[in-house]
Tab-separated table of C-alpha atoms and ligand atoms in Angstrom:
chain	number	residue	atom	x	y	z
A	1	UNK	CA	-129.166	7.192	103.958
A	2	UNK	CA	-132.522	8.259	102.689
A	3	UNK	CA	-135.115	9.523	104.851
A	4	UNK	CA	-137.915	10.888	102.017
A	5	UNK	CA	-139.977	7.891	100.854
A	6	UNK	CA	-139.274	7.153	96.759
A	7	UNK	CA	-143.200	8.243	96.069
A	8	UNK	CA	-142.915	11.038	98.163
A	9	UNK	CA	-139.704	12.463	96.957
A	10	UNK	CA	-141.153	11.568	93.115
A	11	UNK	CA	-144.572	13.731	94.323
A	12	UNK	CA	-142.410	16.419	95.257
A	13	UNK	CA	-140.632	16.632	92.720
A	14	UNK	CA	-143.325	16.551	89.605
A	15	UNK	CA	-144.660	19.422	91.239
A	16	UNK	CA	-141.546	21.141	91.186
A	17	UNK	CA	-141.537	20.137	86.935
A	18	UNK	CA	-144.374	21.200	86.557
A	19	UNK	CA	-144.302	24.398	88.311
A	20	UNK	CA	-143.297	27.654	86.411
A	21	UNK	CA	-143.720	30.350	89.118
A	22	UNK	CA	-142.652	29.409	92.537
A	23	UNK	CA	-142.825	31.007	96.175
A	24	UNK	CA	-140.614	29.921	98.943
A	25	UNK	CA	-141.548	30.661	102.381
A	26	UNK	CA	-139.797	30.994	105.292
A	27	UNK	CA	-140.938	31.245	109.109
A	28	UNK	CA	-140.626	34.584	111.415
A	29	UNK	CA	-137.620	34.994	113.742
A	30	UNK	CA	-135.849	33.049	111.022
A	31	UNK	CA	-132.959	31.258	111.494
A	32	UNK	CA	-129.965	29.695	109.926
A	33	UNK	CA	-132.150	26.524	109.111
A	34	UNK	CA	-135.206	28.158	107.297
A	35	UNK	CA	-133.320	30.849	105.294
A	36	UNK	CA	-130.154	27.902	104.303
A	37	UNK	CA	-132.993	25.764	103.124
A	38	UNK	CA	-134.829	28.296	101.006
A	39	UNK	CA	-131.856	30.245	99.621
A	40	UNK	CA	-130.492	27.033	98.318
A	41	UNK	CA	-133.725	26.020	97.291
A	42	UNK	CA	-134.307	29.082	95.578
A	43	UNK	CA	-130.871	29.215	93.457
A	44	UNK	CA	-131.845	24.993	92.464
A	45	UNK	CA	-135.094	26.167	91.259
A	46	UNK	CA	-133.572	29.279	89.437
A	47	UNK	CA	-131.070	27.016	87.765
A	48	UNK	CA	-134.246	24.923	86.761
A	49	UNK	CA	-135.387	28.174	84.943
A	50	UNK	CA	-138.156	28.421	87.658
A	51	UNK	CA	-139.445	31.570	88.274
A	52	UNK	CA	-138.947	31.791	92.081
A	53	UNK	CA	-139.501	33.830	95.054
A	54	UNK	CA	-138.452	33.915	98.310
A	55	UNK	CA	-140.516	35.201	101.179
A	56	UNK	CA	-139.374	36.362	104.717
A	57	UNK	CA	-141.915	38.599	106.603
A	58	UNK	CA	-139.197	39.501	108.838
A	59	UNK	CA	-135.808	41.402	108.292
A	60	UNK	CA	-132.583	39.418	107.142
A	61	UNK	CA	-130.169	38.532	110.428
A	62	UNK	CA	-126.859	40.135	110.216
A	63	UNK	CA	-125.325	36.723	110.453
A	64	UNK	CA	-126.945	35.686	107.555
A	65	UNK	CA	-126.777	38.337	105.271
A	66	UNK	CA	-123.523	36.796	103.550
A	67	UNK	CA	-125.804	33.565	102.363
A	68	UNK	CA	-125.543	33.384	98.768
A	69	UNK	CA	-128.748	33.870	97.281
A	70	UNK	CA	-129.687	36.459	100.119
A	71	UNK	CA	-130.801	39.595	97.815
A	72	UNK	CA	-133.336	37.461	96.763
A	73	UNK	CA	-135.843	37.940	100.093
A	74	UNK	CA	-138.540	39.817	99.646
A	75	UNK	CA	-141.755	40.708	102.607
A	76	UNK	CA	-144.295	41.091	99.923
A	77	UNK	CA	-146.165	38.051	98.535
A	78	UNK	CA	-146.978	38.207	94.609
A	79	UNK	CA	-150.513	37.667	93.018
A	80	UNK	CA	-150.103	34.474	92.446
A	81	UNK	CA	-147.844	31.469	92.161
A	82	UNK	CA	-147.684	27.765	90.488
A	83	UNK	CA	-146.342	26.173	93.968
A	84	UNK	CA	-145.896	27.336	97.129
A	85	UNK	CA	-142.894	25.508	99.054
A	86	UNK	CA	-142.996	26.100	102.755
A	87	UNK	CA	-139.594	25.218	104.699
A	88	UNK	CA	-139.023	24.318	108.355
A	89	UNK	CA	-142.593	25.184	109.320
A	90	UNK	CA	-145.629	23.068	108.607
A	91	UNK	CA	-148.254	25.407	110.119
A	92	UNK	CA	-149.248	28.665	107.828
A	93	UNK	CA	-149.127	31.006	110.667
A	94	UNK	CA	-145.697	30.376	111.401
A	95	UNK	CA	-144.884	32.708	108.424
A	96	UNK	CA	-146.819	35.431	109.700
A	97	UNK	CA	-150.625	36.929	108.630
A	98	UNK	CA	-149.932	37.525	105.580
A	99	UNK	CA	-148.987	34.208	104.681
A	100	UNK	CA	-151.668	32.858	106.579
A	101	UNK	CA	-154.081	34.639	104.996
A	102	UNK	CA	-153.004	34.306	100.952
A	103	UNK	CA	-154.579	32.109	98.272
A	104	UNK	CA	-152.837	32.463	95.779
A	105	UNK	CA	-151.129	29.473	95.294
A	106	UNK	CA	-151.983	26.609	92.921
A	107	UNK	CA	-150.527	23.640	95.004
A	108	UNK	CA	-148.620	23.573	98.141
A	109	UNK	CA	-145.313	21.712	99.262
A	110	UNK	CA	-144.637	21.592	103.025
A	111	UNK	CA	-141.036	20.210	103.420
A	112	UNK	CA	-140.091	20.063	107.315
A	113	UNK	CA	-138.461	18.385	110.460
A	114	UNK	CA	-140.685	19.924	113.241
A	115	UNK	CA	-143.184	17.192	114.302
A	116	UNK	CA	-146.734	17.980	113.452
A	117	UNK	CA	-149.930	16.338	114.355
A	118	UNK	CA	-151.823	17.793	110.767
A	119	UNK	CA	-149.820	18.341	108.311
A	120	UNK	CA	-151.691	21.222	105.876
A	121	UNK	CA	-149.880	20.828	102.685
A	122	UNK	CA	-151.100	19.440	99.330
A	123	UNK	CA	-147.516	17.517	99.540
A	124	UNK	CA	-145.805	16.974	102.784
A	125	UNK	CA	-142.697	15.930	103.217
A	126	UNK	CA	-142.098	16.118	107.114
A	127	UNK	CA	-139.530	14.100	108.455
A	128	UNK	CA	-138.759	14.497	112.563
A	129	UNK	CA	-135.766	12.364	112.304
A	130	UNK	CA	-134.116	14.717	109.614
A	131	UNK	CA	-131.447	17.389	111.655
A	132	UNK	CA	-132.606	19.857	109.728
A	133	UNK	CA	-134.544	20.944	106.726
A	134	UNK	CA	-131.576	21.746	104.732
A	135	UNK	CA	-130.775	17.855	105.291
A	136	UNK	CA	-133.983	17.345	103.257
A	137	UNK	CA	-133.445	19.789	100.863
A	138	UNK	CA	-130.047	18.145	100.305
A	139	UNK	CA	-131.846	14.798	99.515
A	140	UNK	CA	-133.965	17.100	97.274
A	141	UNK	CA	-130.934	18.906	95.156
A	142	UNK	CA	-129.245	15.599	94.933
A	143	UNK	CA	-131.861	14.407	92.382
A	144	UNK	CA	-132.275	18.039	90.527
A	145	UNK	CA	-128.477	18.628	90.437
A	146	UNK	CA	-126.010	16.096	91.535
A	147	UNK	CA	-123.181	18.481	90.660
A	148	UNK	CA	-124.623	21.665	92.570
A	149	UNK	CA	-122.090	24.325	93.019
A	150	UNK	CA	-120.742	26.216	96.007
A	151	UNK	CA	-123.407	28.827	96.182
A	152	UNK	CA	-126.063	26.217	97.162
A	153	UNK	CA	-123.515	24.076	99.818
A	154	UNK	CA	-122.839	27.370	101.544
A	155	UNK	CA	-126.471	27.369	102.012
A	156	UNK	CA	-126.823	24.104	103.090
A	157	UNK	CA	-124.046	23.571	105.380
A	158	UNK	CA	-125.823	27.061	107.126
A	159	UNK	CA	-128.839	25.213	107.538
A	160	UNK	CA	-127.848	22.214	108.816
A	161	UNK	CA	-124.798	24.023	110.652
A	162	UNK	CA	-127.310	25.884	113.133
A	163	UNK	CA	-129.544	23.687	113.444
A	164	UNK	CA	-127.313	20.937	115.180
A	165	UNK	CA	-125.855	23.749	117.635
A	166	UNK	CA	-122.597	23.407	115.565
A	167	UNK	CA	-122.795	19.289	115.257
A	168	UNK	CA	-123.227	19.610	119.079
A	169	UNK	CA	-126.976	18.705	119.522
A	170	UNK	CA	-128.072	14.964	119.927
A	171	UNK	CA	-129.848	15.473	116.353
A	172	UNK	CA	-126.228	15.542	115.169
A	173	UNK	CA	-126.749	11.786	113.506
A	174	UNK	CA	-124.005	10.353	110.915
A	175	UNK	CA	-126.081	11.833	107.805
A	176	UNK	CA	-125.355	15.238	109.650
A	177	UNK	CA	-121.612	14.594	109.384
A	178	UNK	CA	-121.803	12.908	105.910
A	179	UNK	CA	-123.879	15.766	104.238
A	180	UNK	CA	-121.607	18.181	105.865
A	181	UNK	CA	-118.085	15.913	104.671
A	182	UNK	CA	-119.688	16.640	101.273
A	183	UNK	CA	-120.497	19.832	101.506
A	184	UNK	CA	-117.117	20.722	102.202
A	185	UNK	CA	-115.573	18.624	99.978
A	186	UNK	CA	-117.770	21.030	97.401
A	187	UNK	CA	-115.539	23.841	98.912
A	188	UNK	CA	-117.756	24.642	101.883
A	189	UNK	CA	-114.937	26.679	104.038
A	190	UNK	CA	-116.478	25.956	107.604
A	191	UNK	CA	-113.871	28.486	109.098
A	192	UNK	CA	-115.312	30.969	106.947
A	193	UNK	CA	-119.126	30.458	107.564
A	194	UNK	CA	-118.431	30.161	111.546
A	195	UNK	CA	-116.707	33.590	111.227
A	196	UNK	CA	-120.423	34.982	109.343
A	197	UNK	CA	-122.801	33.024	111.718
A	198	UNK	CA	-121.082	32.935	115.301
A	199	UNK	CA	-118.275	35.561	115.049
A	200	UNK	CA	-119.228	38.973	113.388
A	201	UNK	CA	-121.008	40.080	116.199
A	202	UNK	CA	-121.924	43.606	116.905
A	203	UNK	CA	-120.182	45.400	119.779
A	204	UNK	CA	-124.435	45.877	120.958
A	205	UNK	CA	-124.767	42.240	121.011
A	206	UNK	CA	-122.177	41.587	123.636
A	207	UNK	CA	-123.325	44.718	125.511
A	208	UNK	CA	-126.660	43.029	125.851
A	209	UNK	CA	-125.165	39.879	126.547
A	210	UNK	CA	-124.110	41.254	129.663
A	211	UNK	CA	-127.452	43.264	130.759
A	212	UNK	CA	-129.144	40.091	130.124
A	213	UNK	CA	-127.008	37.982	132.014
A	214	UNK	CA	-127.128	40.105	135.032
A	215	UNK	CA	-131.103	39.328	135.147
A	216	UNK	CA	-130.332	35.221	136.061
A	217	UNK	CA	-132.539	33.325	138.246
A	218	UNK	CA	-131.959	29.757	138.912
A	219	UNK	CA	-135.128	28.097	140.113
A	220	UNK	CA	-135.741	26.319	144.135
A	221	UNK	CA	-134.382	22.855	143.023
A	222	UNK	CA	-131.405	24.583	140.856
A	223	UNK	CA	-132.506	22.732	137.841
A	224	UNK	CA	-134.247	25.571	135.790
A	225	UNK	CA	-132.501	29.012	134.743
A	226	UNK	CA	-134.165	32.006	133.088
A	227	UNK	CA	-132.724	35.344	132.150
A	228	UNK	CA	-134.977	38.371	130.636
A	229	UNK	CA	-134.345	40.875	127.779
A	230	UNK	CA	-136.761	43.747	127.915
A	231	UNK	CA	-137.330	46.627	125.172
A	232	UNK	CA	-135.265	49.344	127.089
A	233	UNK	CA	-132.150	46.903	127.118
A	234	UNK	CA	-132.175	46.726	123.336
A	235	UNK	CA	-132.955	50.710	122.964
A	236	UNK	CA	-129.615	51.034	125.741
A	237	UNK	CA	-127.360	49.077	123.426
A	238	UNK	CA	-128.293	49.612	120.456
A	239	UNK	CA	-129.910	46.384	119.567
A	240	UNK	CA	-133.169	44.879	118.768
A	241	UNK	CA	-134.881	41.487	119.360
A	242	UNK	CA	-132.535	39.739	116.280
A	243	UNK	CA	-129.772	40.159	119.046
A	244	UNK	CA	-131.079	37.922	121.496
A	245	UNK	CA	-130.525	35.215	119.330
A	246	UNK	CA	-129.070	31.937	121.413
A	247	UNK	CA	-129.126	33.545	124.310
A	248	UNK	CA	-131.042	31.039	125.996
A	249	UNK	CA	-127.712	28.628	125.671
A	250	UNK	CA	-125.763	30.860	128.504
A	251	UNK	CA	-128.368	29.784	131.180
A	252	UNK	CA	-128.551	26.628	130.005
A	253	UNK	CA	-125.089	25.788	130.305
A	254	UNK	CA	-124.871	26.302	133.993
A	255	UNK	CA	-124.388	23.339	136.143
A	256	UNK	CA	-127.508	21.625	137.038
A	257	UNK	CA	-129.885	23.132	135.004
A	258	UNK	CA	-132.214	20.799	133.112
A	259	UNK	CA	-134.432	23.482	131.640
A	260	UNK	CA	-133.725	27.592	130.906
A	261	UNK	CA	-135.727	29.822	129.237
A	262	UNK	CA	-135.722	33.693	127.814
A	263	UNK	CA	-138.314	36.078	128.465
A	264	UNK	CA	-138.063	38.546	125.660
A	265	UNK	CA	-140.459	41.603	125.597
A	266	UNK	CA	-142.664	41.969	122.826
A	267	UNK	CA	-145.294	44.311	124.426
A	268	UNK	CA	-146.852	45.658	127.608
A	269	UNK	CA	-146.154	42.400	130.152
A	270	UNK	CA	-146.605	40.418	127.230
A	271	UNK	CA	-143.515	38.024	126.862
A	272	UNK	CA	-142.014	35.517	124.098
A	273	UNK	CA	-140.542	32.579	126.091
A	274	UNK	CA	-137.823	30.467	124.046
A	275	UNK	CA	-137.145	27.218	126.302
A	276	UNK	CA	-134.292	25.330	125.727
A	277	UNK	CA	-134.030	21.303	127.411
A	278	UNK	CA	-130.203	19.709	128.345
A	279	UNK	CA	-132.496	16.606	127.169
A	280	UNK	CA	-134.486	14.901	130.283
A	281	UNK	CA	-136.867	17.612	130.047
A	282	UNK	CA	-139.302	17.685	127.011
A	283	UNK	CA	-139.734	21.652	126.361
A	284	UNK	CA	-142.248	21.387	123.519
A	285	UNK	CA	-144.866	19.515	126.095
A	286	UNK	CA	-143.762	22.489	128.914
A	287	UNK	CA	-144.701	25.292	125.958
A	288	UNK	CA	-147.769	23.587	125.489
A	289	UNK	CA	-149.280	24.241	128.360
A	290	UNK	CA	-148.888	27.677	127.618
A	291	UNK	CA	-150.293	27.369	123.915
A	292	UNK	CA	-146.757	26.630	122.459
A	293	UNK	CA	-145.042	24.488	121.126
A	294	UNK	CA	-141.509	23.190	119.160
A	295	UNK	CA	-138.826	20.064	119.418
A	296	UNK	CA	-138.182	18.252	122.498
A	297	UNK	CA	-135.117	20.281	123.277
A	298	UNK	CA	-136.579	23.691	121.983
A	299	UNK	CA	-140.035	25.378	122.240
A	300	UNK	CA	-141.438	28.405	122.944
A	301	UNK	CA	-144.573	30.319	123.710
A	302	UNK	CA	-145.887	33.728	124.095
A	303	UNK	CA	-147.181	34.666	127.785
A	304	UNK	CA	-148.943	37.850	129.356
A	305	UNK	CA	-148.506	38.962	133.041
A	306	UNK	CA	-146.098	40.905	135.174
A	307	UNK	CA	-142.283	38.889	134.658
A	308	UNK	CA	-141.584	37.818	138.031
A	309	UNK	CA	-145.068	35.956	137.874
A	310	UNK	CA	-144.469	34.371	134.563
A	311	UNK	CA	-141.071	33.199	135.627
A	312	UNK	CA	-142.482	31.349	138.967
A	313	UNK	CA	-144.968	30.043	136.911
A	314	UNK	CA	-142.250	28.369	134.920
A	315	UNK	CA	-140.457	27.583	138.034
A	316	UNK	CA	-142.880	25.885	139.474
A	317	UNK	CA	-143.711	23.370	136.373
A	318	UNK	CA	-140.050	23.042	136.407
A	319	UNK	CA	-139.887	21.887	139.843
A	320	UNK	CA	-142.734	19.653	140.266
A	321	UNK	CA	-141.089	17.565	137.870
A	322	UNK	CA	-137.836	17.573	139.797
A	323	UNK	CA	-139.011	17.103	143.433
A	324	UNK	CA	-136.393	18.853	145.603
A	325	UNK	CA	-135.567	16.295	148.151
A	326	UNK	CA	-136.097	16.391	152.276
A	327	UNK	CA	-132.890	15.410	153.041
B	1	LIG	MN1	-134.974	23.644	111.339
């Protein structure tokens, strides 16, 4: 159950040989997928006597911070590097400015599962049909280390973990189960990392959970949902904008609705919108037509304009494509 091609996989990994410093980047707003990948990335490459480091722009998520391998993120970039790897992201600006705008890698080693029209790395392993990065990495580490240890599963599991919504998600596909049945059979305690990820939650976050919930609209032909998370909601409990995490998924889960969305404040009326699809509705096309973009089931986009205008905007797309009926 291979999904990198031999000569790609043999690419990728002679760069990786002949490699002696190494930077791993992640994307912003990252998530369980991006940081699983690269930590267990990172500790493979270590053990490979790699010099290796990891790059976040963005703070560490609470529910991540127990990842092994975590204290070695840094939001600097070095000099210079042999290789740079980028993981779940296959366009530069995805890891912020800074990313965007350094040269000072050799070669460059793109290893994703978002679906990209131009790829931009030297070597690009992108694979749409892969749940998660941290499936490809898996491929990856199987040929470096057959016999990796606990420190890199944990990391893996993570990754592929959140990215299938908990093995909920229709890109939960039989290698998603077998690379997890593995992973625990390496000790992987899922118990344990569902307690980290989903269940050490700050008393803020449920606090906002409820202001956020209380801002619900449900569209004209009740098949989109949106709620709203401004500034002054996180400065009330406490919280900031790595709270709002999955909170798309409450909307979402009402009856009826195809499509929901978040509007999270980022600046005067200027908006991030994370859309979320129950599957009929492709999101990543709906954020493109606001400059967006992401997986058929999630996408996002940044807007500018008072809320309530944004949000019938949205509406609106959402209904045309589900007529409500005369009747
Ligand atoms: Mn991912």
């Amino acid at each position: 159950m291979s999904l990198i091609e031999a000569e790609k996989k043999a690419l990728a990994l002679a760069a990786v040989q002949k490699a002696d410093t190494i930077v791993i980047a992640s994307h912003v707003d990252p998530d369980g997928d991006t940081l699983g990948s690269s930590l267990a990335w990172a500790l493979i490459l270590k053990k490979m006597g790699k010099s290796v480091i990891v790059y976040n722009q963005d703070a560490l998520p609470y529910s991540y911070e127990f990842l092994p391998g975590a204290e070695f993120l840094v939001d600097h970039l070095p000099q210079s590097c042999d290789l740079l790897c980028l993981l779940d992201f296959s366009e530069f600006e995805r890891a912020g400015k800074d990313l965007y705008e350094w040269r000072g890698y050799t070669e460059s080693l793109c290893i994703d599962h978002h679906l990209t029209a131009d790829p931009v790395a030297d070597i690009n392993l992108i694979y749409p049909q892969a749940c998660a990065t941290g499936e490809l990495i898996y491929e990856l580490v199987l040929c470096l280390d057959p016999g990796f240890r606990l420190d890199v599963a944990v990391n893996l599991y993570t990754a592929i973990l959140t990215d299938t919504g908990s093995f909920r998600y229709s890109n939960s596909t039989p290698s998603s189960f077998k690379i997890a049945g593995d992973l625990v059979a390496r000790g992987v305690e899922p118990w344990s990392v569902t307690q980290h990820v989903y269940e050490s939650q700050p008393i803020g976050r449920i606090k906002l959970v409820g202001r956020v919930l209380e801002t619900l609209q449900i569209s004209t032909s009740g098949k989109g949902a949106a709620v709203w998370v401004t500034q002054e909601m996180f400065d009330e409990t406490g919280t900031n904008s790595e709270f709002s995490d999955g909170l798309v998924n409450y909307p979402r889960s009402i009856a009826g609705v195809e499509v929901a969305f978040t509007a999270r404040e980022i600046g005067p009326e200027e908006y991030k919108l994370s859309f979320r699809s129950r599957g009929t509705v492709n999101v990543a096309a709906l954020a493109a037509e606001f400059g967006g973009g992401g997986h058929h089931n999630a996408a996002g986009c940044r807007l500018q304009g008072p809320l309530p205008q944004l949000i019938e905007r949205v509406f609106a797309i959402i209904d045309n494509s589900f007529p409500v009926s005369d009747s």
